[in-house]
Amino acid sequence: MAEHDFEPRHLETLDRDLGRFSALERASGYIARPLVAPGIALVFILLSGLAAALIFGQSSTTLIVACAAAIGAYMALNIGANDVANNMGPAVGANALSMGGAILIAAIFETAGALIAGGDVVDTISKGIVAPESIAASGEFVWVMMAALLASALWVNVATYIGAPVSTTHAVVGGVLGSGMIAAGMASVNWAMMGQIVASWVISPALGAAAAAGFLWFIKARIIYRDDKIAAARTWVPVLIGVMSGTFAAYLALKGLNNVIKITMGTALLIGLGVGIGTWLVMIPVIRRQSEGLENRNKSLKVLFAIPLVVSAALLSFAHGANDVANAVGPLAAIVEATSGNVGGAVSVPLWVMVIGAFGISFGLLLFGPHMIRMVGQQITKLNPMRAYCVSLSAAITVIIASWFGMPVSSTHIAIGAIFGVGFFREWDAERRLKTQLREAEVPALPPEERSRRKLVRRNHVLAIGAAWVVTVPATGILSALIFLIIRFFD
């Protein structure tokens, strides 16, 4: 009898204890989960510094190179967390790609672009902002690069945390400007180039917005607003895909292949023209077959744009990896060369430096990228495959036009500007169509002060992102100058 009374009490106590342990495990998991990604990132940073020290060998400058490698790895992580969202955000926001698929594709193509076509990066570091010979004369070139790299990495980290897509190129430019001015004086700064960069803050997003709005207007006028949407799509979608493939072929030739073999603008355009015409001819029967049985409504059109959108996201990632890996490994490569006595001359980038940059971008994307991808793809304005297609295509075209005129533009500014352009065009188009319907129905429109315009773009994001763009160069410049002064004090 006593044994029979004991078992229920014993089991009840055991259940309570197990419940406490389960609650403790859940609480521990909840607390530890946010620390997993930073922990992995920290391990990667430390391993990068250790690997650099082992590869560089025993030298009086080994510690400097190891620290620079760790900071370069930190910058690469931040580039992956912030910049890659511009390539993948539209495709995810349009539901053409899942978050997991976007991260996988971006990681593969970013790494491939960085390792295959990202070798010629040193001239991308300072953009001619500060004369290297002026810094070399001061004997502080290494500390200038170190301060610039750390300042830009810290700023991009802050921008990612607050959800602002910023230009990592402009961050590095600001960093070099700030520490370079302290080391060599204001006379060493190329103020004409700085003026071009400031102008690009306005010009590049405006060009991206105008191009994206123009393409969206064309799609609406030629396909969406037609009575027979499917027949119109069979005519124009192959043309649009041909334009996209030709544009990306020229874009990749300029931004990626140009780092492997020298390609002029004319050659790149000829490559794009050939690829575009070939793709257009191939896609005519493909789109005809895909469109069979589709209903005559807008939702059916999304199917025809989904695959081209995924391909464009992958190609943008390849080009981004080839181009923007310079922002992480450029200063690091310059430091490695400077410690060997080569300052301001041609710099060869060691393979281990490229590996740190390539894998750092991919790790940053995997660990911290989803937050920015969601913000870019879903929180600025609503995207579908047609609108996202316009964003990707306009970004590539704008970069080509800017390269033609020699303008130092930011791919981040262009892509975000294109998203803004799509959103504001939708607002304008909705207002225009409402006025037309009221006029045809002979219904008097309300006075402007009595009607509210439908908002399809989140204004708070416009203001926050614009502010982050404006302060990127000054913020990184000031931060870099402070870091340089601290380094000089302890040197």
PDB file of N, CA and C in Angstrom, residues 9 37 51 85 90 93 95 122 127 142 170 174 177 183 187 189 201 208 247 276 297 315 322 329 333-334 356 399 450:
ATOM      1  N   ARG A   9       3.367  10.195  -6.200  1.00  0.00           N
ATOM      2  CA  ARG A   9       4.069  11.378  -5.707  1.00  0.00           C
ATOM      3  C   ARG A   9       5.448  11.495  -6.350  1.00  0.00           C
ATOM      4  N   ALA A  37      25.580  33.198 -34.434  1.00  0.00           N
ATOM      5  CA  ALA A  37      26.157  33.843 -35.615  1.00  0.00           C
ATOM      6  C   ALA A  37      27.369  34.709 -35.268  1.00  0.00           C
ATOM      7  N   ALA A  51      45.791  32.324 -39.817  1.00  0.00           N
ATOM      8  CA  ALA A  51      46.268  31.808 -41.101  1.00  0.00           C
ATOM      9  C   ALA A  51      47.231  32.782 -41.759  1.00  0.00           C
ATOM     10  N   ALA A  85      22.331  41.919 -50.189  1.00  0.00           N
ATOM     11  CA  ALA A  85      20.868  42.067 -50.178  1.00  0.00           C
ATOM     12  C   ALA A  85      20.365  42.776 -51.426  1.00  0.00           C
ATOM     13  N   PRO A  90      15.319  41.684 -54.283  1.00  0.00           N
ATOM     14  CA  PRO A  90      14.183  41.706 -55.202  1.00  0.00           C
ATOM     15  C   PRO A  90      13.629  40.331 -55.537  1.00  0.00           C
ATOM     16  N   GLY A  93      11.803  39.092 -52.415  1.00  0.00           N
ATOM     17  CA  GLY A  93      10.592  39.877 -52.224  1.00  0.00           C
ATOM     18  C   GLY A  93       9.506  39.533 -53.228  1.00  0.00           C
ATOM     19  N   ASN A  95       9.027  36.561 -54.349  1.00  0.00           N
ATOM     20  CA  ASN A  95       8.728  35.139 -54.134  1.00  0.00           C
ATOM     21  C   ASN A  95       9.210  34.266 -55.286  1.00  0.00           C
ATOM     22  N   VAL A 122      43.459  46.402 -56.365  1.00  0.00           N
ATOM     23  CA  VAL A 122      44.154  47.402 -55.564  1.00  0.00           C
ATOM     24  C   VAL A 122      43.771  48.819 -55.968  1.00  0.00           C
ATOM     25  N   LYS A 127      40.357  54.816 -54.906  1.00  0.00           N
ATOM     26  CA  LYS A 127      39.664  55.554 -55.973  1.00  0.00           C
ATOM     27  C   LYS A 127      40.355  56.877 -56.289  1.00  0.00           C
ATOM     28  N   VAL A 142      50.746  52.048 -43.916  1.00  0.00           N
ATOM     29  CA  VAL A 142      50.105  50.866 -43.319  1.00  0.00           C
ATOM     30  C   VAL A 142      49.029  51.277 -42.332  1.00  0.00           C
ATOM     31  N   HIS A 170      31.868  53.414 -50.906  1.00  0.00           N
ATOM     32  CA  HIS A 170      31.935  54.762 -50.345  1.00  0.00           C
ATOM     33  C   HIS A 170      32.459  54.733 -48.910  1.00  0.00           C
ATOM     34  N   GLY A 174      35.621  56.871 -47.762  1.00  0.00           N
ATOM     35  CA  GLY A 174      35.598  57.760 -46.618  1.00  0.00           C
ATOM     36  C   GLY A 174      36.699  57.444 -45.620  1.00  0.00           C
ATOM     37  N   LEU A 177      39.991  58.610 -46.993  1.00  0.00           N
ATOM     38  CA  LEU A 177      40.001  60.078 -46.958  1.00  0.00           C
ATOM     39  C   LEU A 177      40.339  60.594 -45.559  1.00  0.00           C
ATOM     40  N   ALA A 183      47.271  61.918 -42.122  1.00  0.00           N
ATOM     41  CA  ALA A 183      48.657  61.508 -42.354  1.00  0.00           C
ATOM     42  C   ALA A 183      49.394  62.442 -43.292  1.00  0.00           C
ATOM     43  N   ALA A 187      46.022  68.800 -48.706  1.00  0.00           N
ATOM     44  CA  ALA A 187      46.521  69.030 -50.063  1.00  0.00           C
ATOM     45  C   ALA A 187      46.679  67.730 -50.838  1.00  0.00           C
ATOM     46  N   VAL A 189      44.514  65.351 -50.997  1.00  0.00           N
ATOM     47  CA  VAL A 189      43.207  64.819 -51.379  1.00  0.00           C
ATOM     48  C   VAL A 189      42.852  65.255 -52.797  1.00  0.00           C
ATOM     49  N   TRP A 201      25.918  60.298 -55.375  1.00  0.00           N
ATOM     50  CA  TRP A 201      24.882  60.010 -54.384  1.00  0.00           C
ATOM     51  C   TRP A 201      23.500  60.356 -54.919  1.00  0.00           C
ATOM     52  N   GLY A 208      18.934  54.885 -61.636  1.00  0.00           N
ATOM     53  CA  GLY A 208      18.332  53.576 -61.377  1.00  0.00           C
ATOM     54  C   GLY A 208      16.819  53.658 -61.269  1.00  0.00           C
ATOM     55  N   THR A 247      22.265  42.693 -71.604  1.00  0.00           N
ATOM     56  CA  THR A 247      22.743  43.686 -70.647  1.00  0.00           C
ATOM     57  C   THR A 247      23.674  43.050 -69.623  1.00  0.00           C
ATOM     58  N   GLY A 276      22.300  38.953 -76.431  1.00  0.00           N
ATOM     59  CA  GLY A 276      20.897  39.361 -76.374  1.00  0.00           C
ATOM     60  C   GLY A 276      20.087  38.840 -77.541  1.00  0.00           C
ATOM     61  N   ARG A 297      -4.649  36.574 -67.003  1.00  0.00           N
ATOM     62  CA  ARG A 297      -4.646  37.477 -65.848  1.00  0.00           C
ATOM     63  C   ARG A 297      -3.204  37.739 -65.424  1.00  0.00           C
ATOM     64  N   LEU A 315      23.699  36.215 -61.574  1.00  0.00           N
ATOM     65  CA  LEU A 315      24.716  36.949 -62.331  1.00  0.00           C
ATOM     66  C   LEU A 315      25.149  38.221 -61.607  1.00  0.00           C
ATOM     67  N   ALA A 322      33.069  39.773 -57.818  1.00  0.00           N
ATOM     68  CA  ALA A 322      34.272  40.152 -58.563  1.00  0.00           C
ATOM     69  C   ALA A 322      34.669  41.588 -58.282  1.00  0.00           C
ATOM     70  N   VAL A 329      39.541  43.177 -49.364  1.00  0.00           N
ATOM     71  CA  VAL A 329      40.915  42.686 -49.484  1.00  0.00           C
ATOM     72  C   VAL A 329      41.854  43.723 -50.085  1.00  0.00           C
ATOM     73  N   ALA A 333      45.603  43.781 -49.053  1.00  0.00           N
ATOM     74  CA  ALA A 333      46.670  43.508 -50.018  1.00  0.00           C
ATOM     75  C   ALA A 333      47.689  44.644 -50.026  1.00  0.00           C
ATOM     76  N   ALA A 334      47.207  45.890 -49.913  1.00  0.00           N
ATOM     77  CA  ALA A 334      48.122  47.030 -49.889  1.00  0.00           C
ATOM     78  C   ALA A 334      49.018  46.990 -48.653  1.00  0.00           C
ATOM     79  N   ILE A 356      40.243  34.900 -48.100  1.00  0.00           N
ATOM     80  CA  ILE A 356      39.633  35.552 -46.934  1.00  0.00           C
ATOM     81  C   ILE A 356      38.462  36.427 -47.368  1.00  0.00           C
ATOM     82  N   VAL A 399      24.757  50.772 -64.351  1.00  0.00           N
ATOM     83  CA  VAL A 399      26.192  50.598 -64.118  1.00  0.00           C
ATOM     84  C   VAL A 399      26.959  50.704 -65.432  1.00  0.00           C
ATOM     85  N   GLU A 450      -8.523  67.314 -50.221  1.00  0.00           N
ATOM     86  CA  GLU A 450      -9.514  66.450 -49.589  1.00  0.00           C
ATOM     87  C   GLU A 450      -9.297  64.968 -49.887  1.00  0.00           C
TER      88      GLU A 450
END
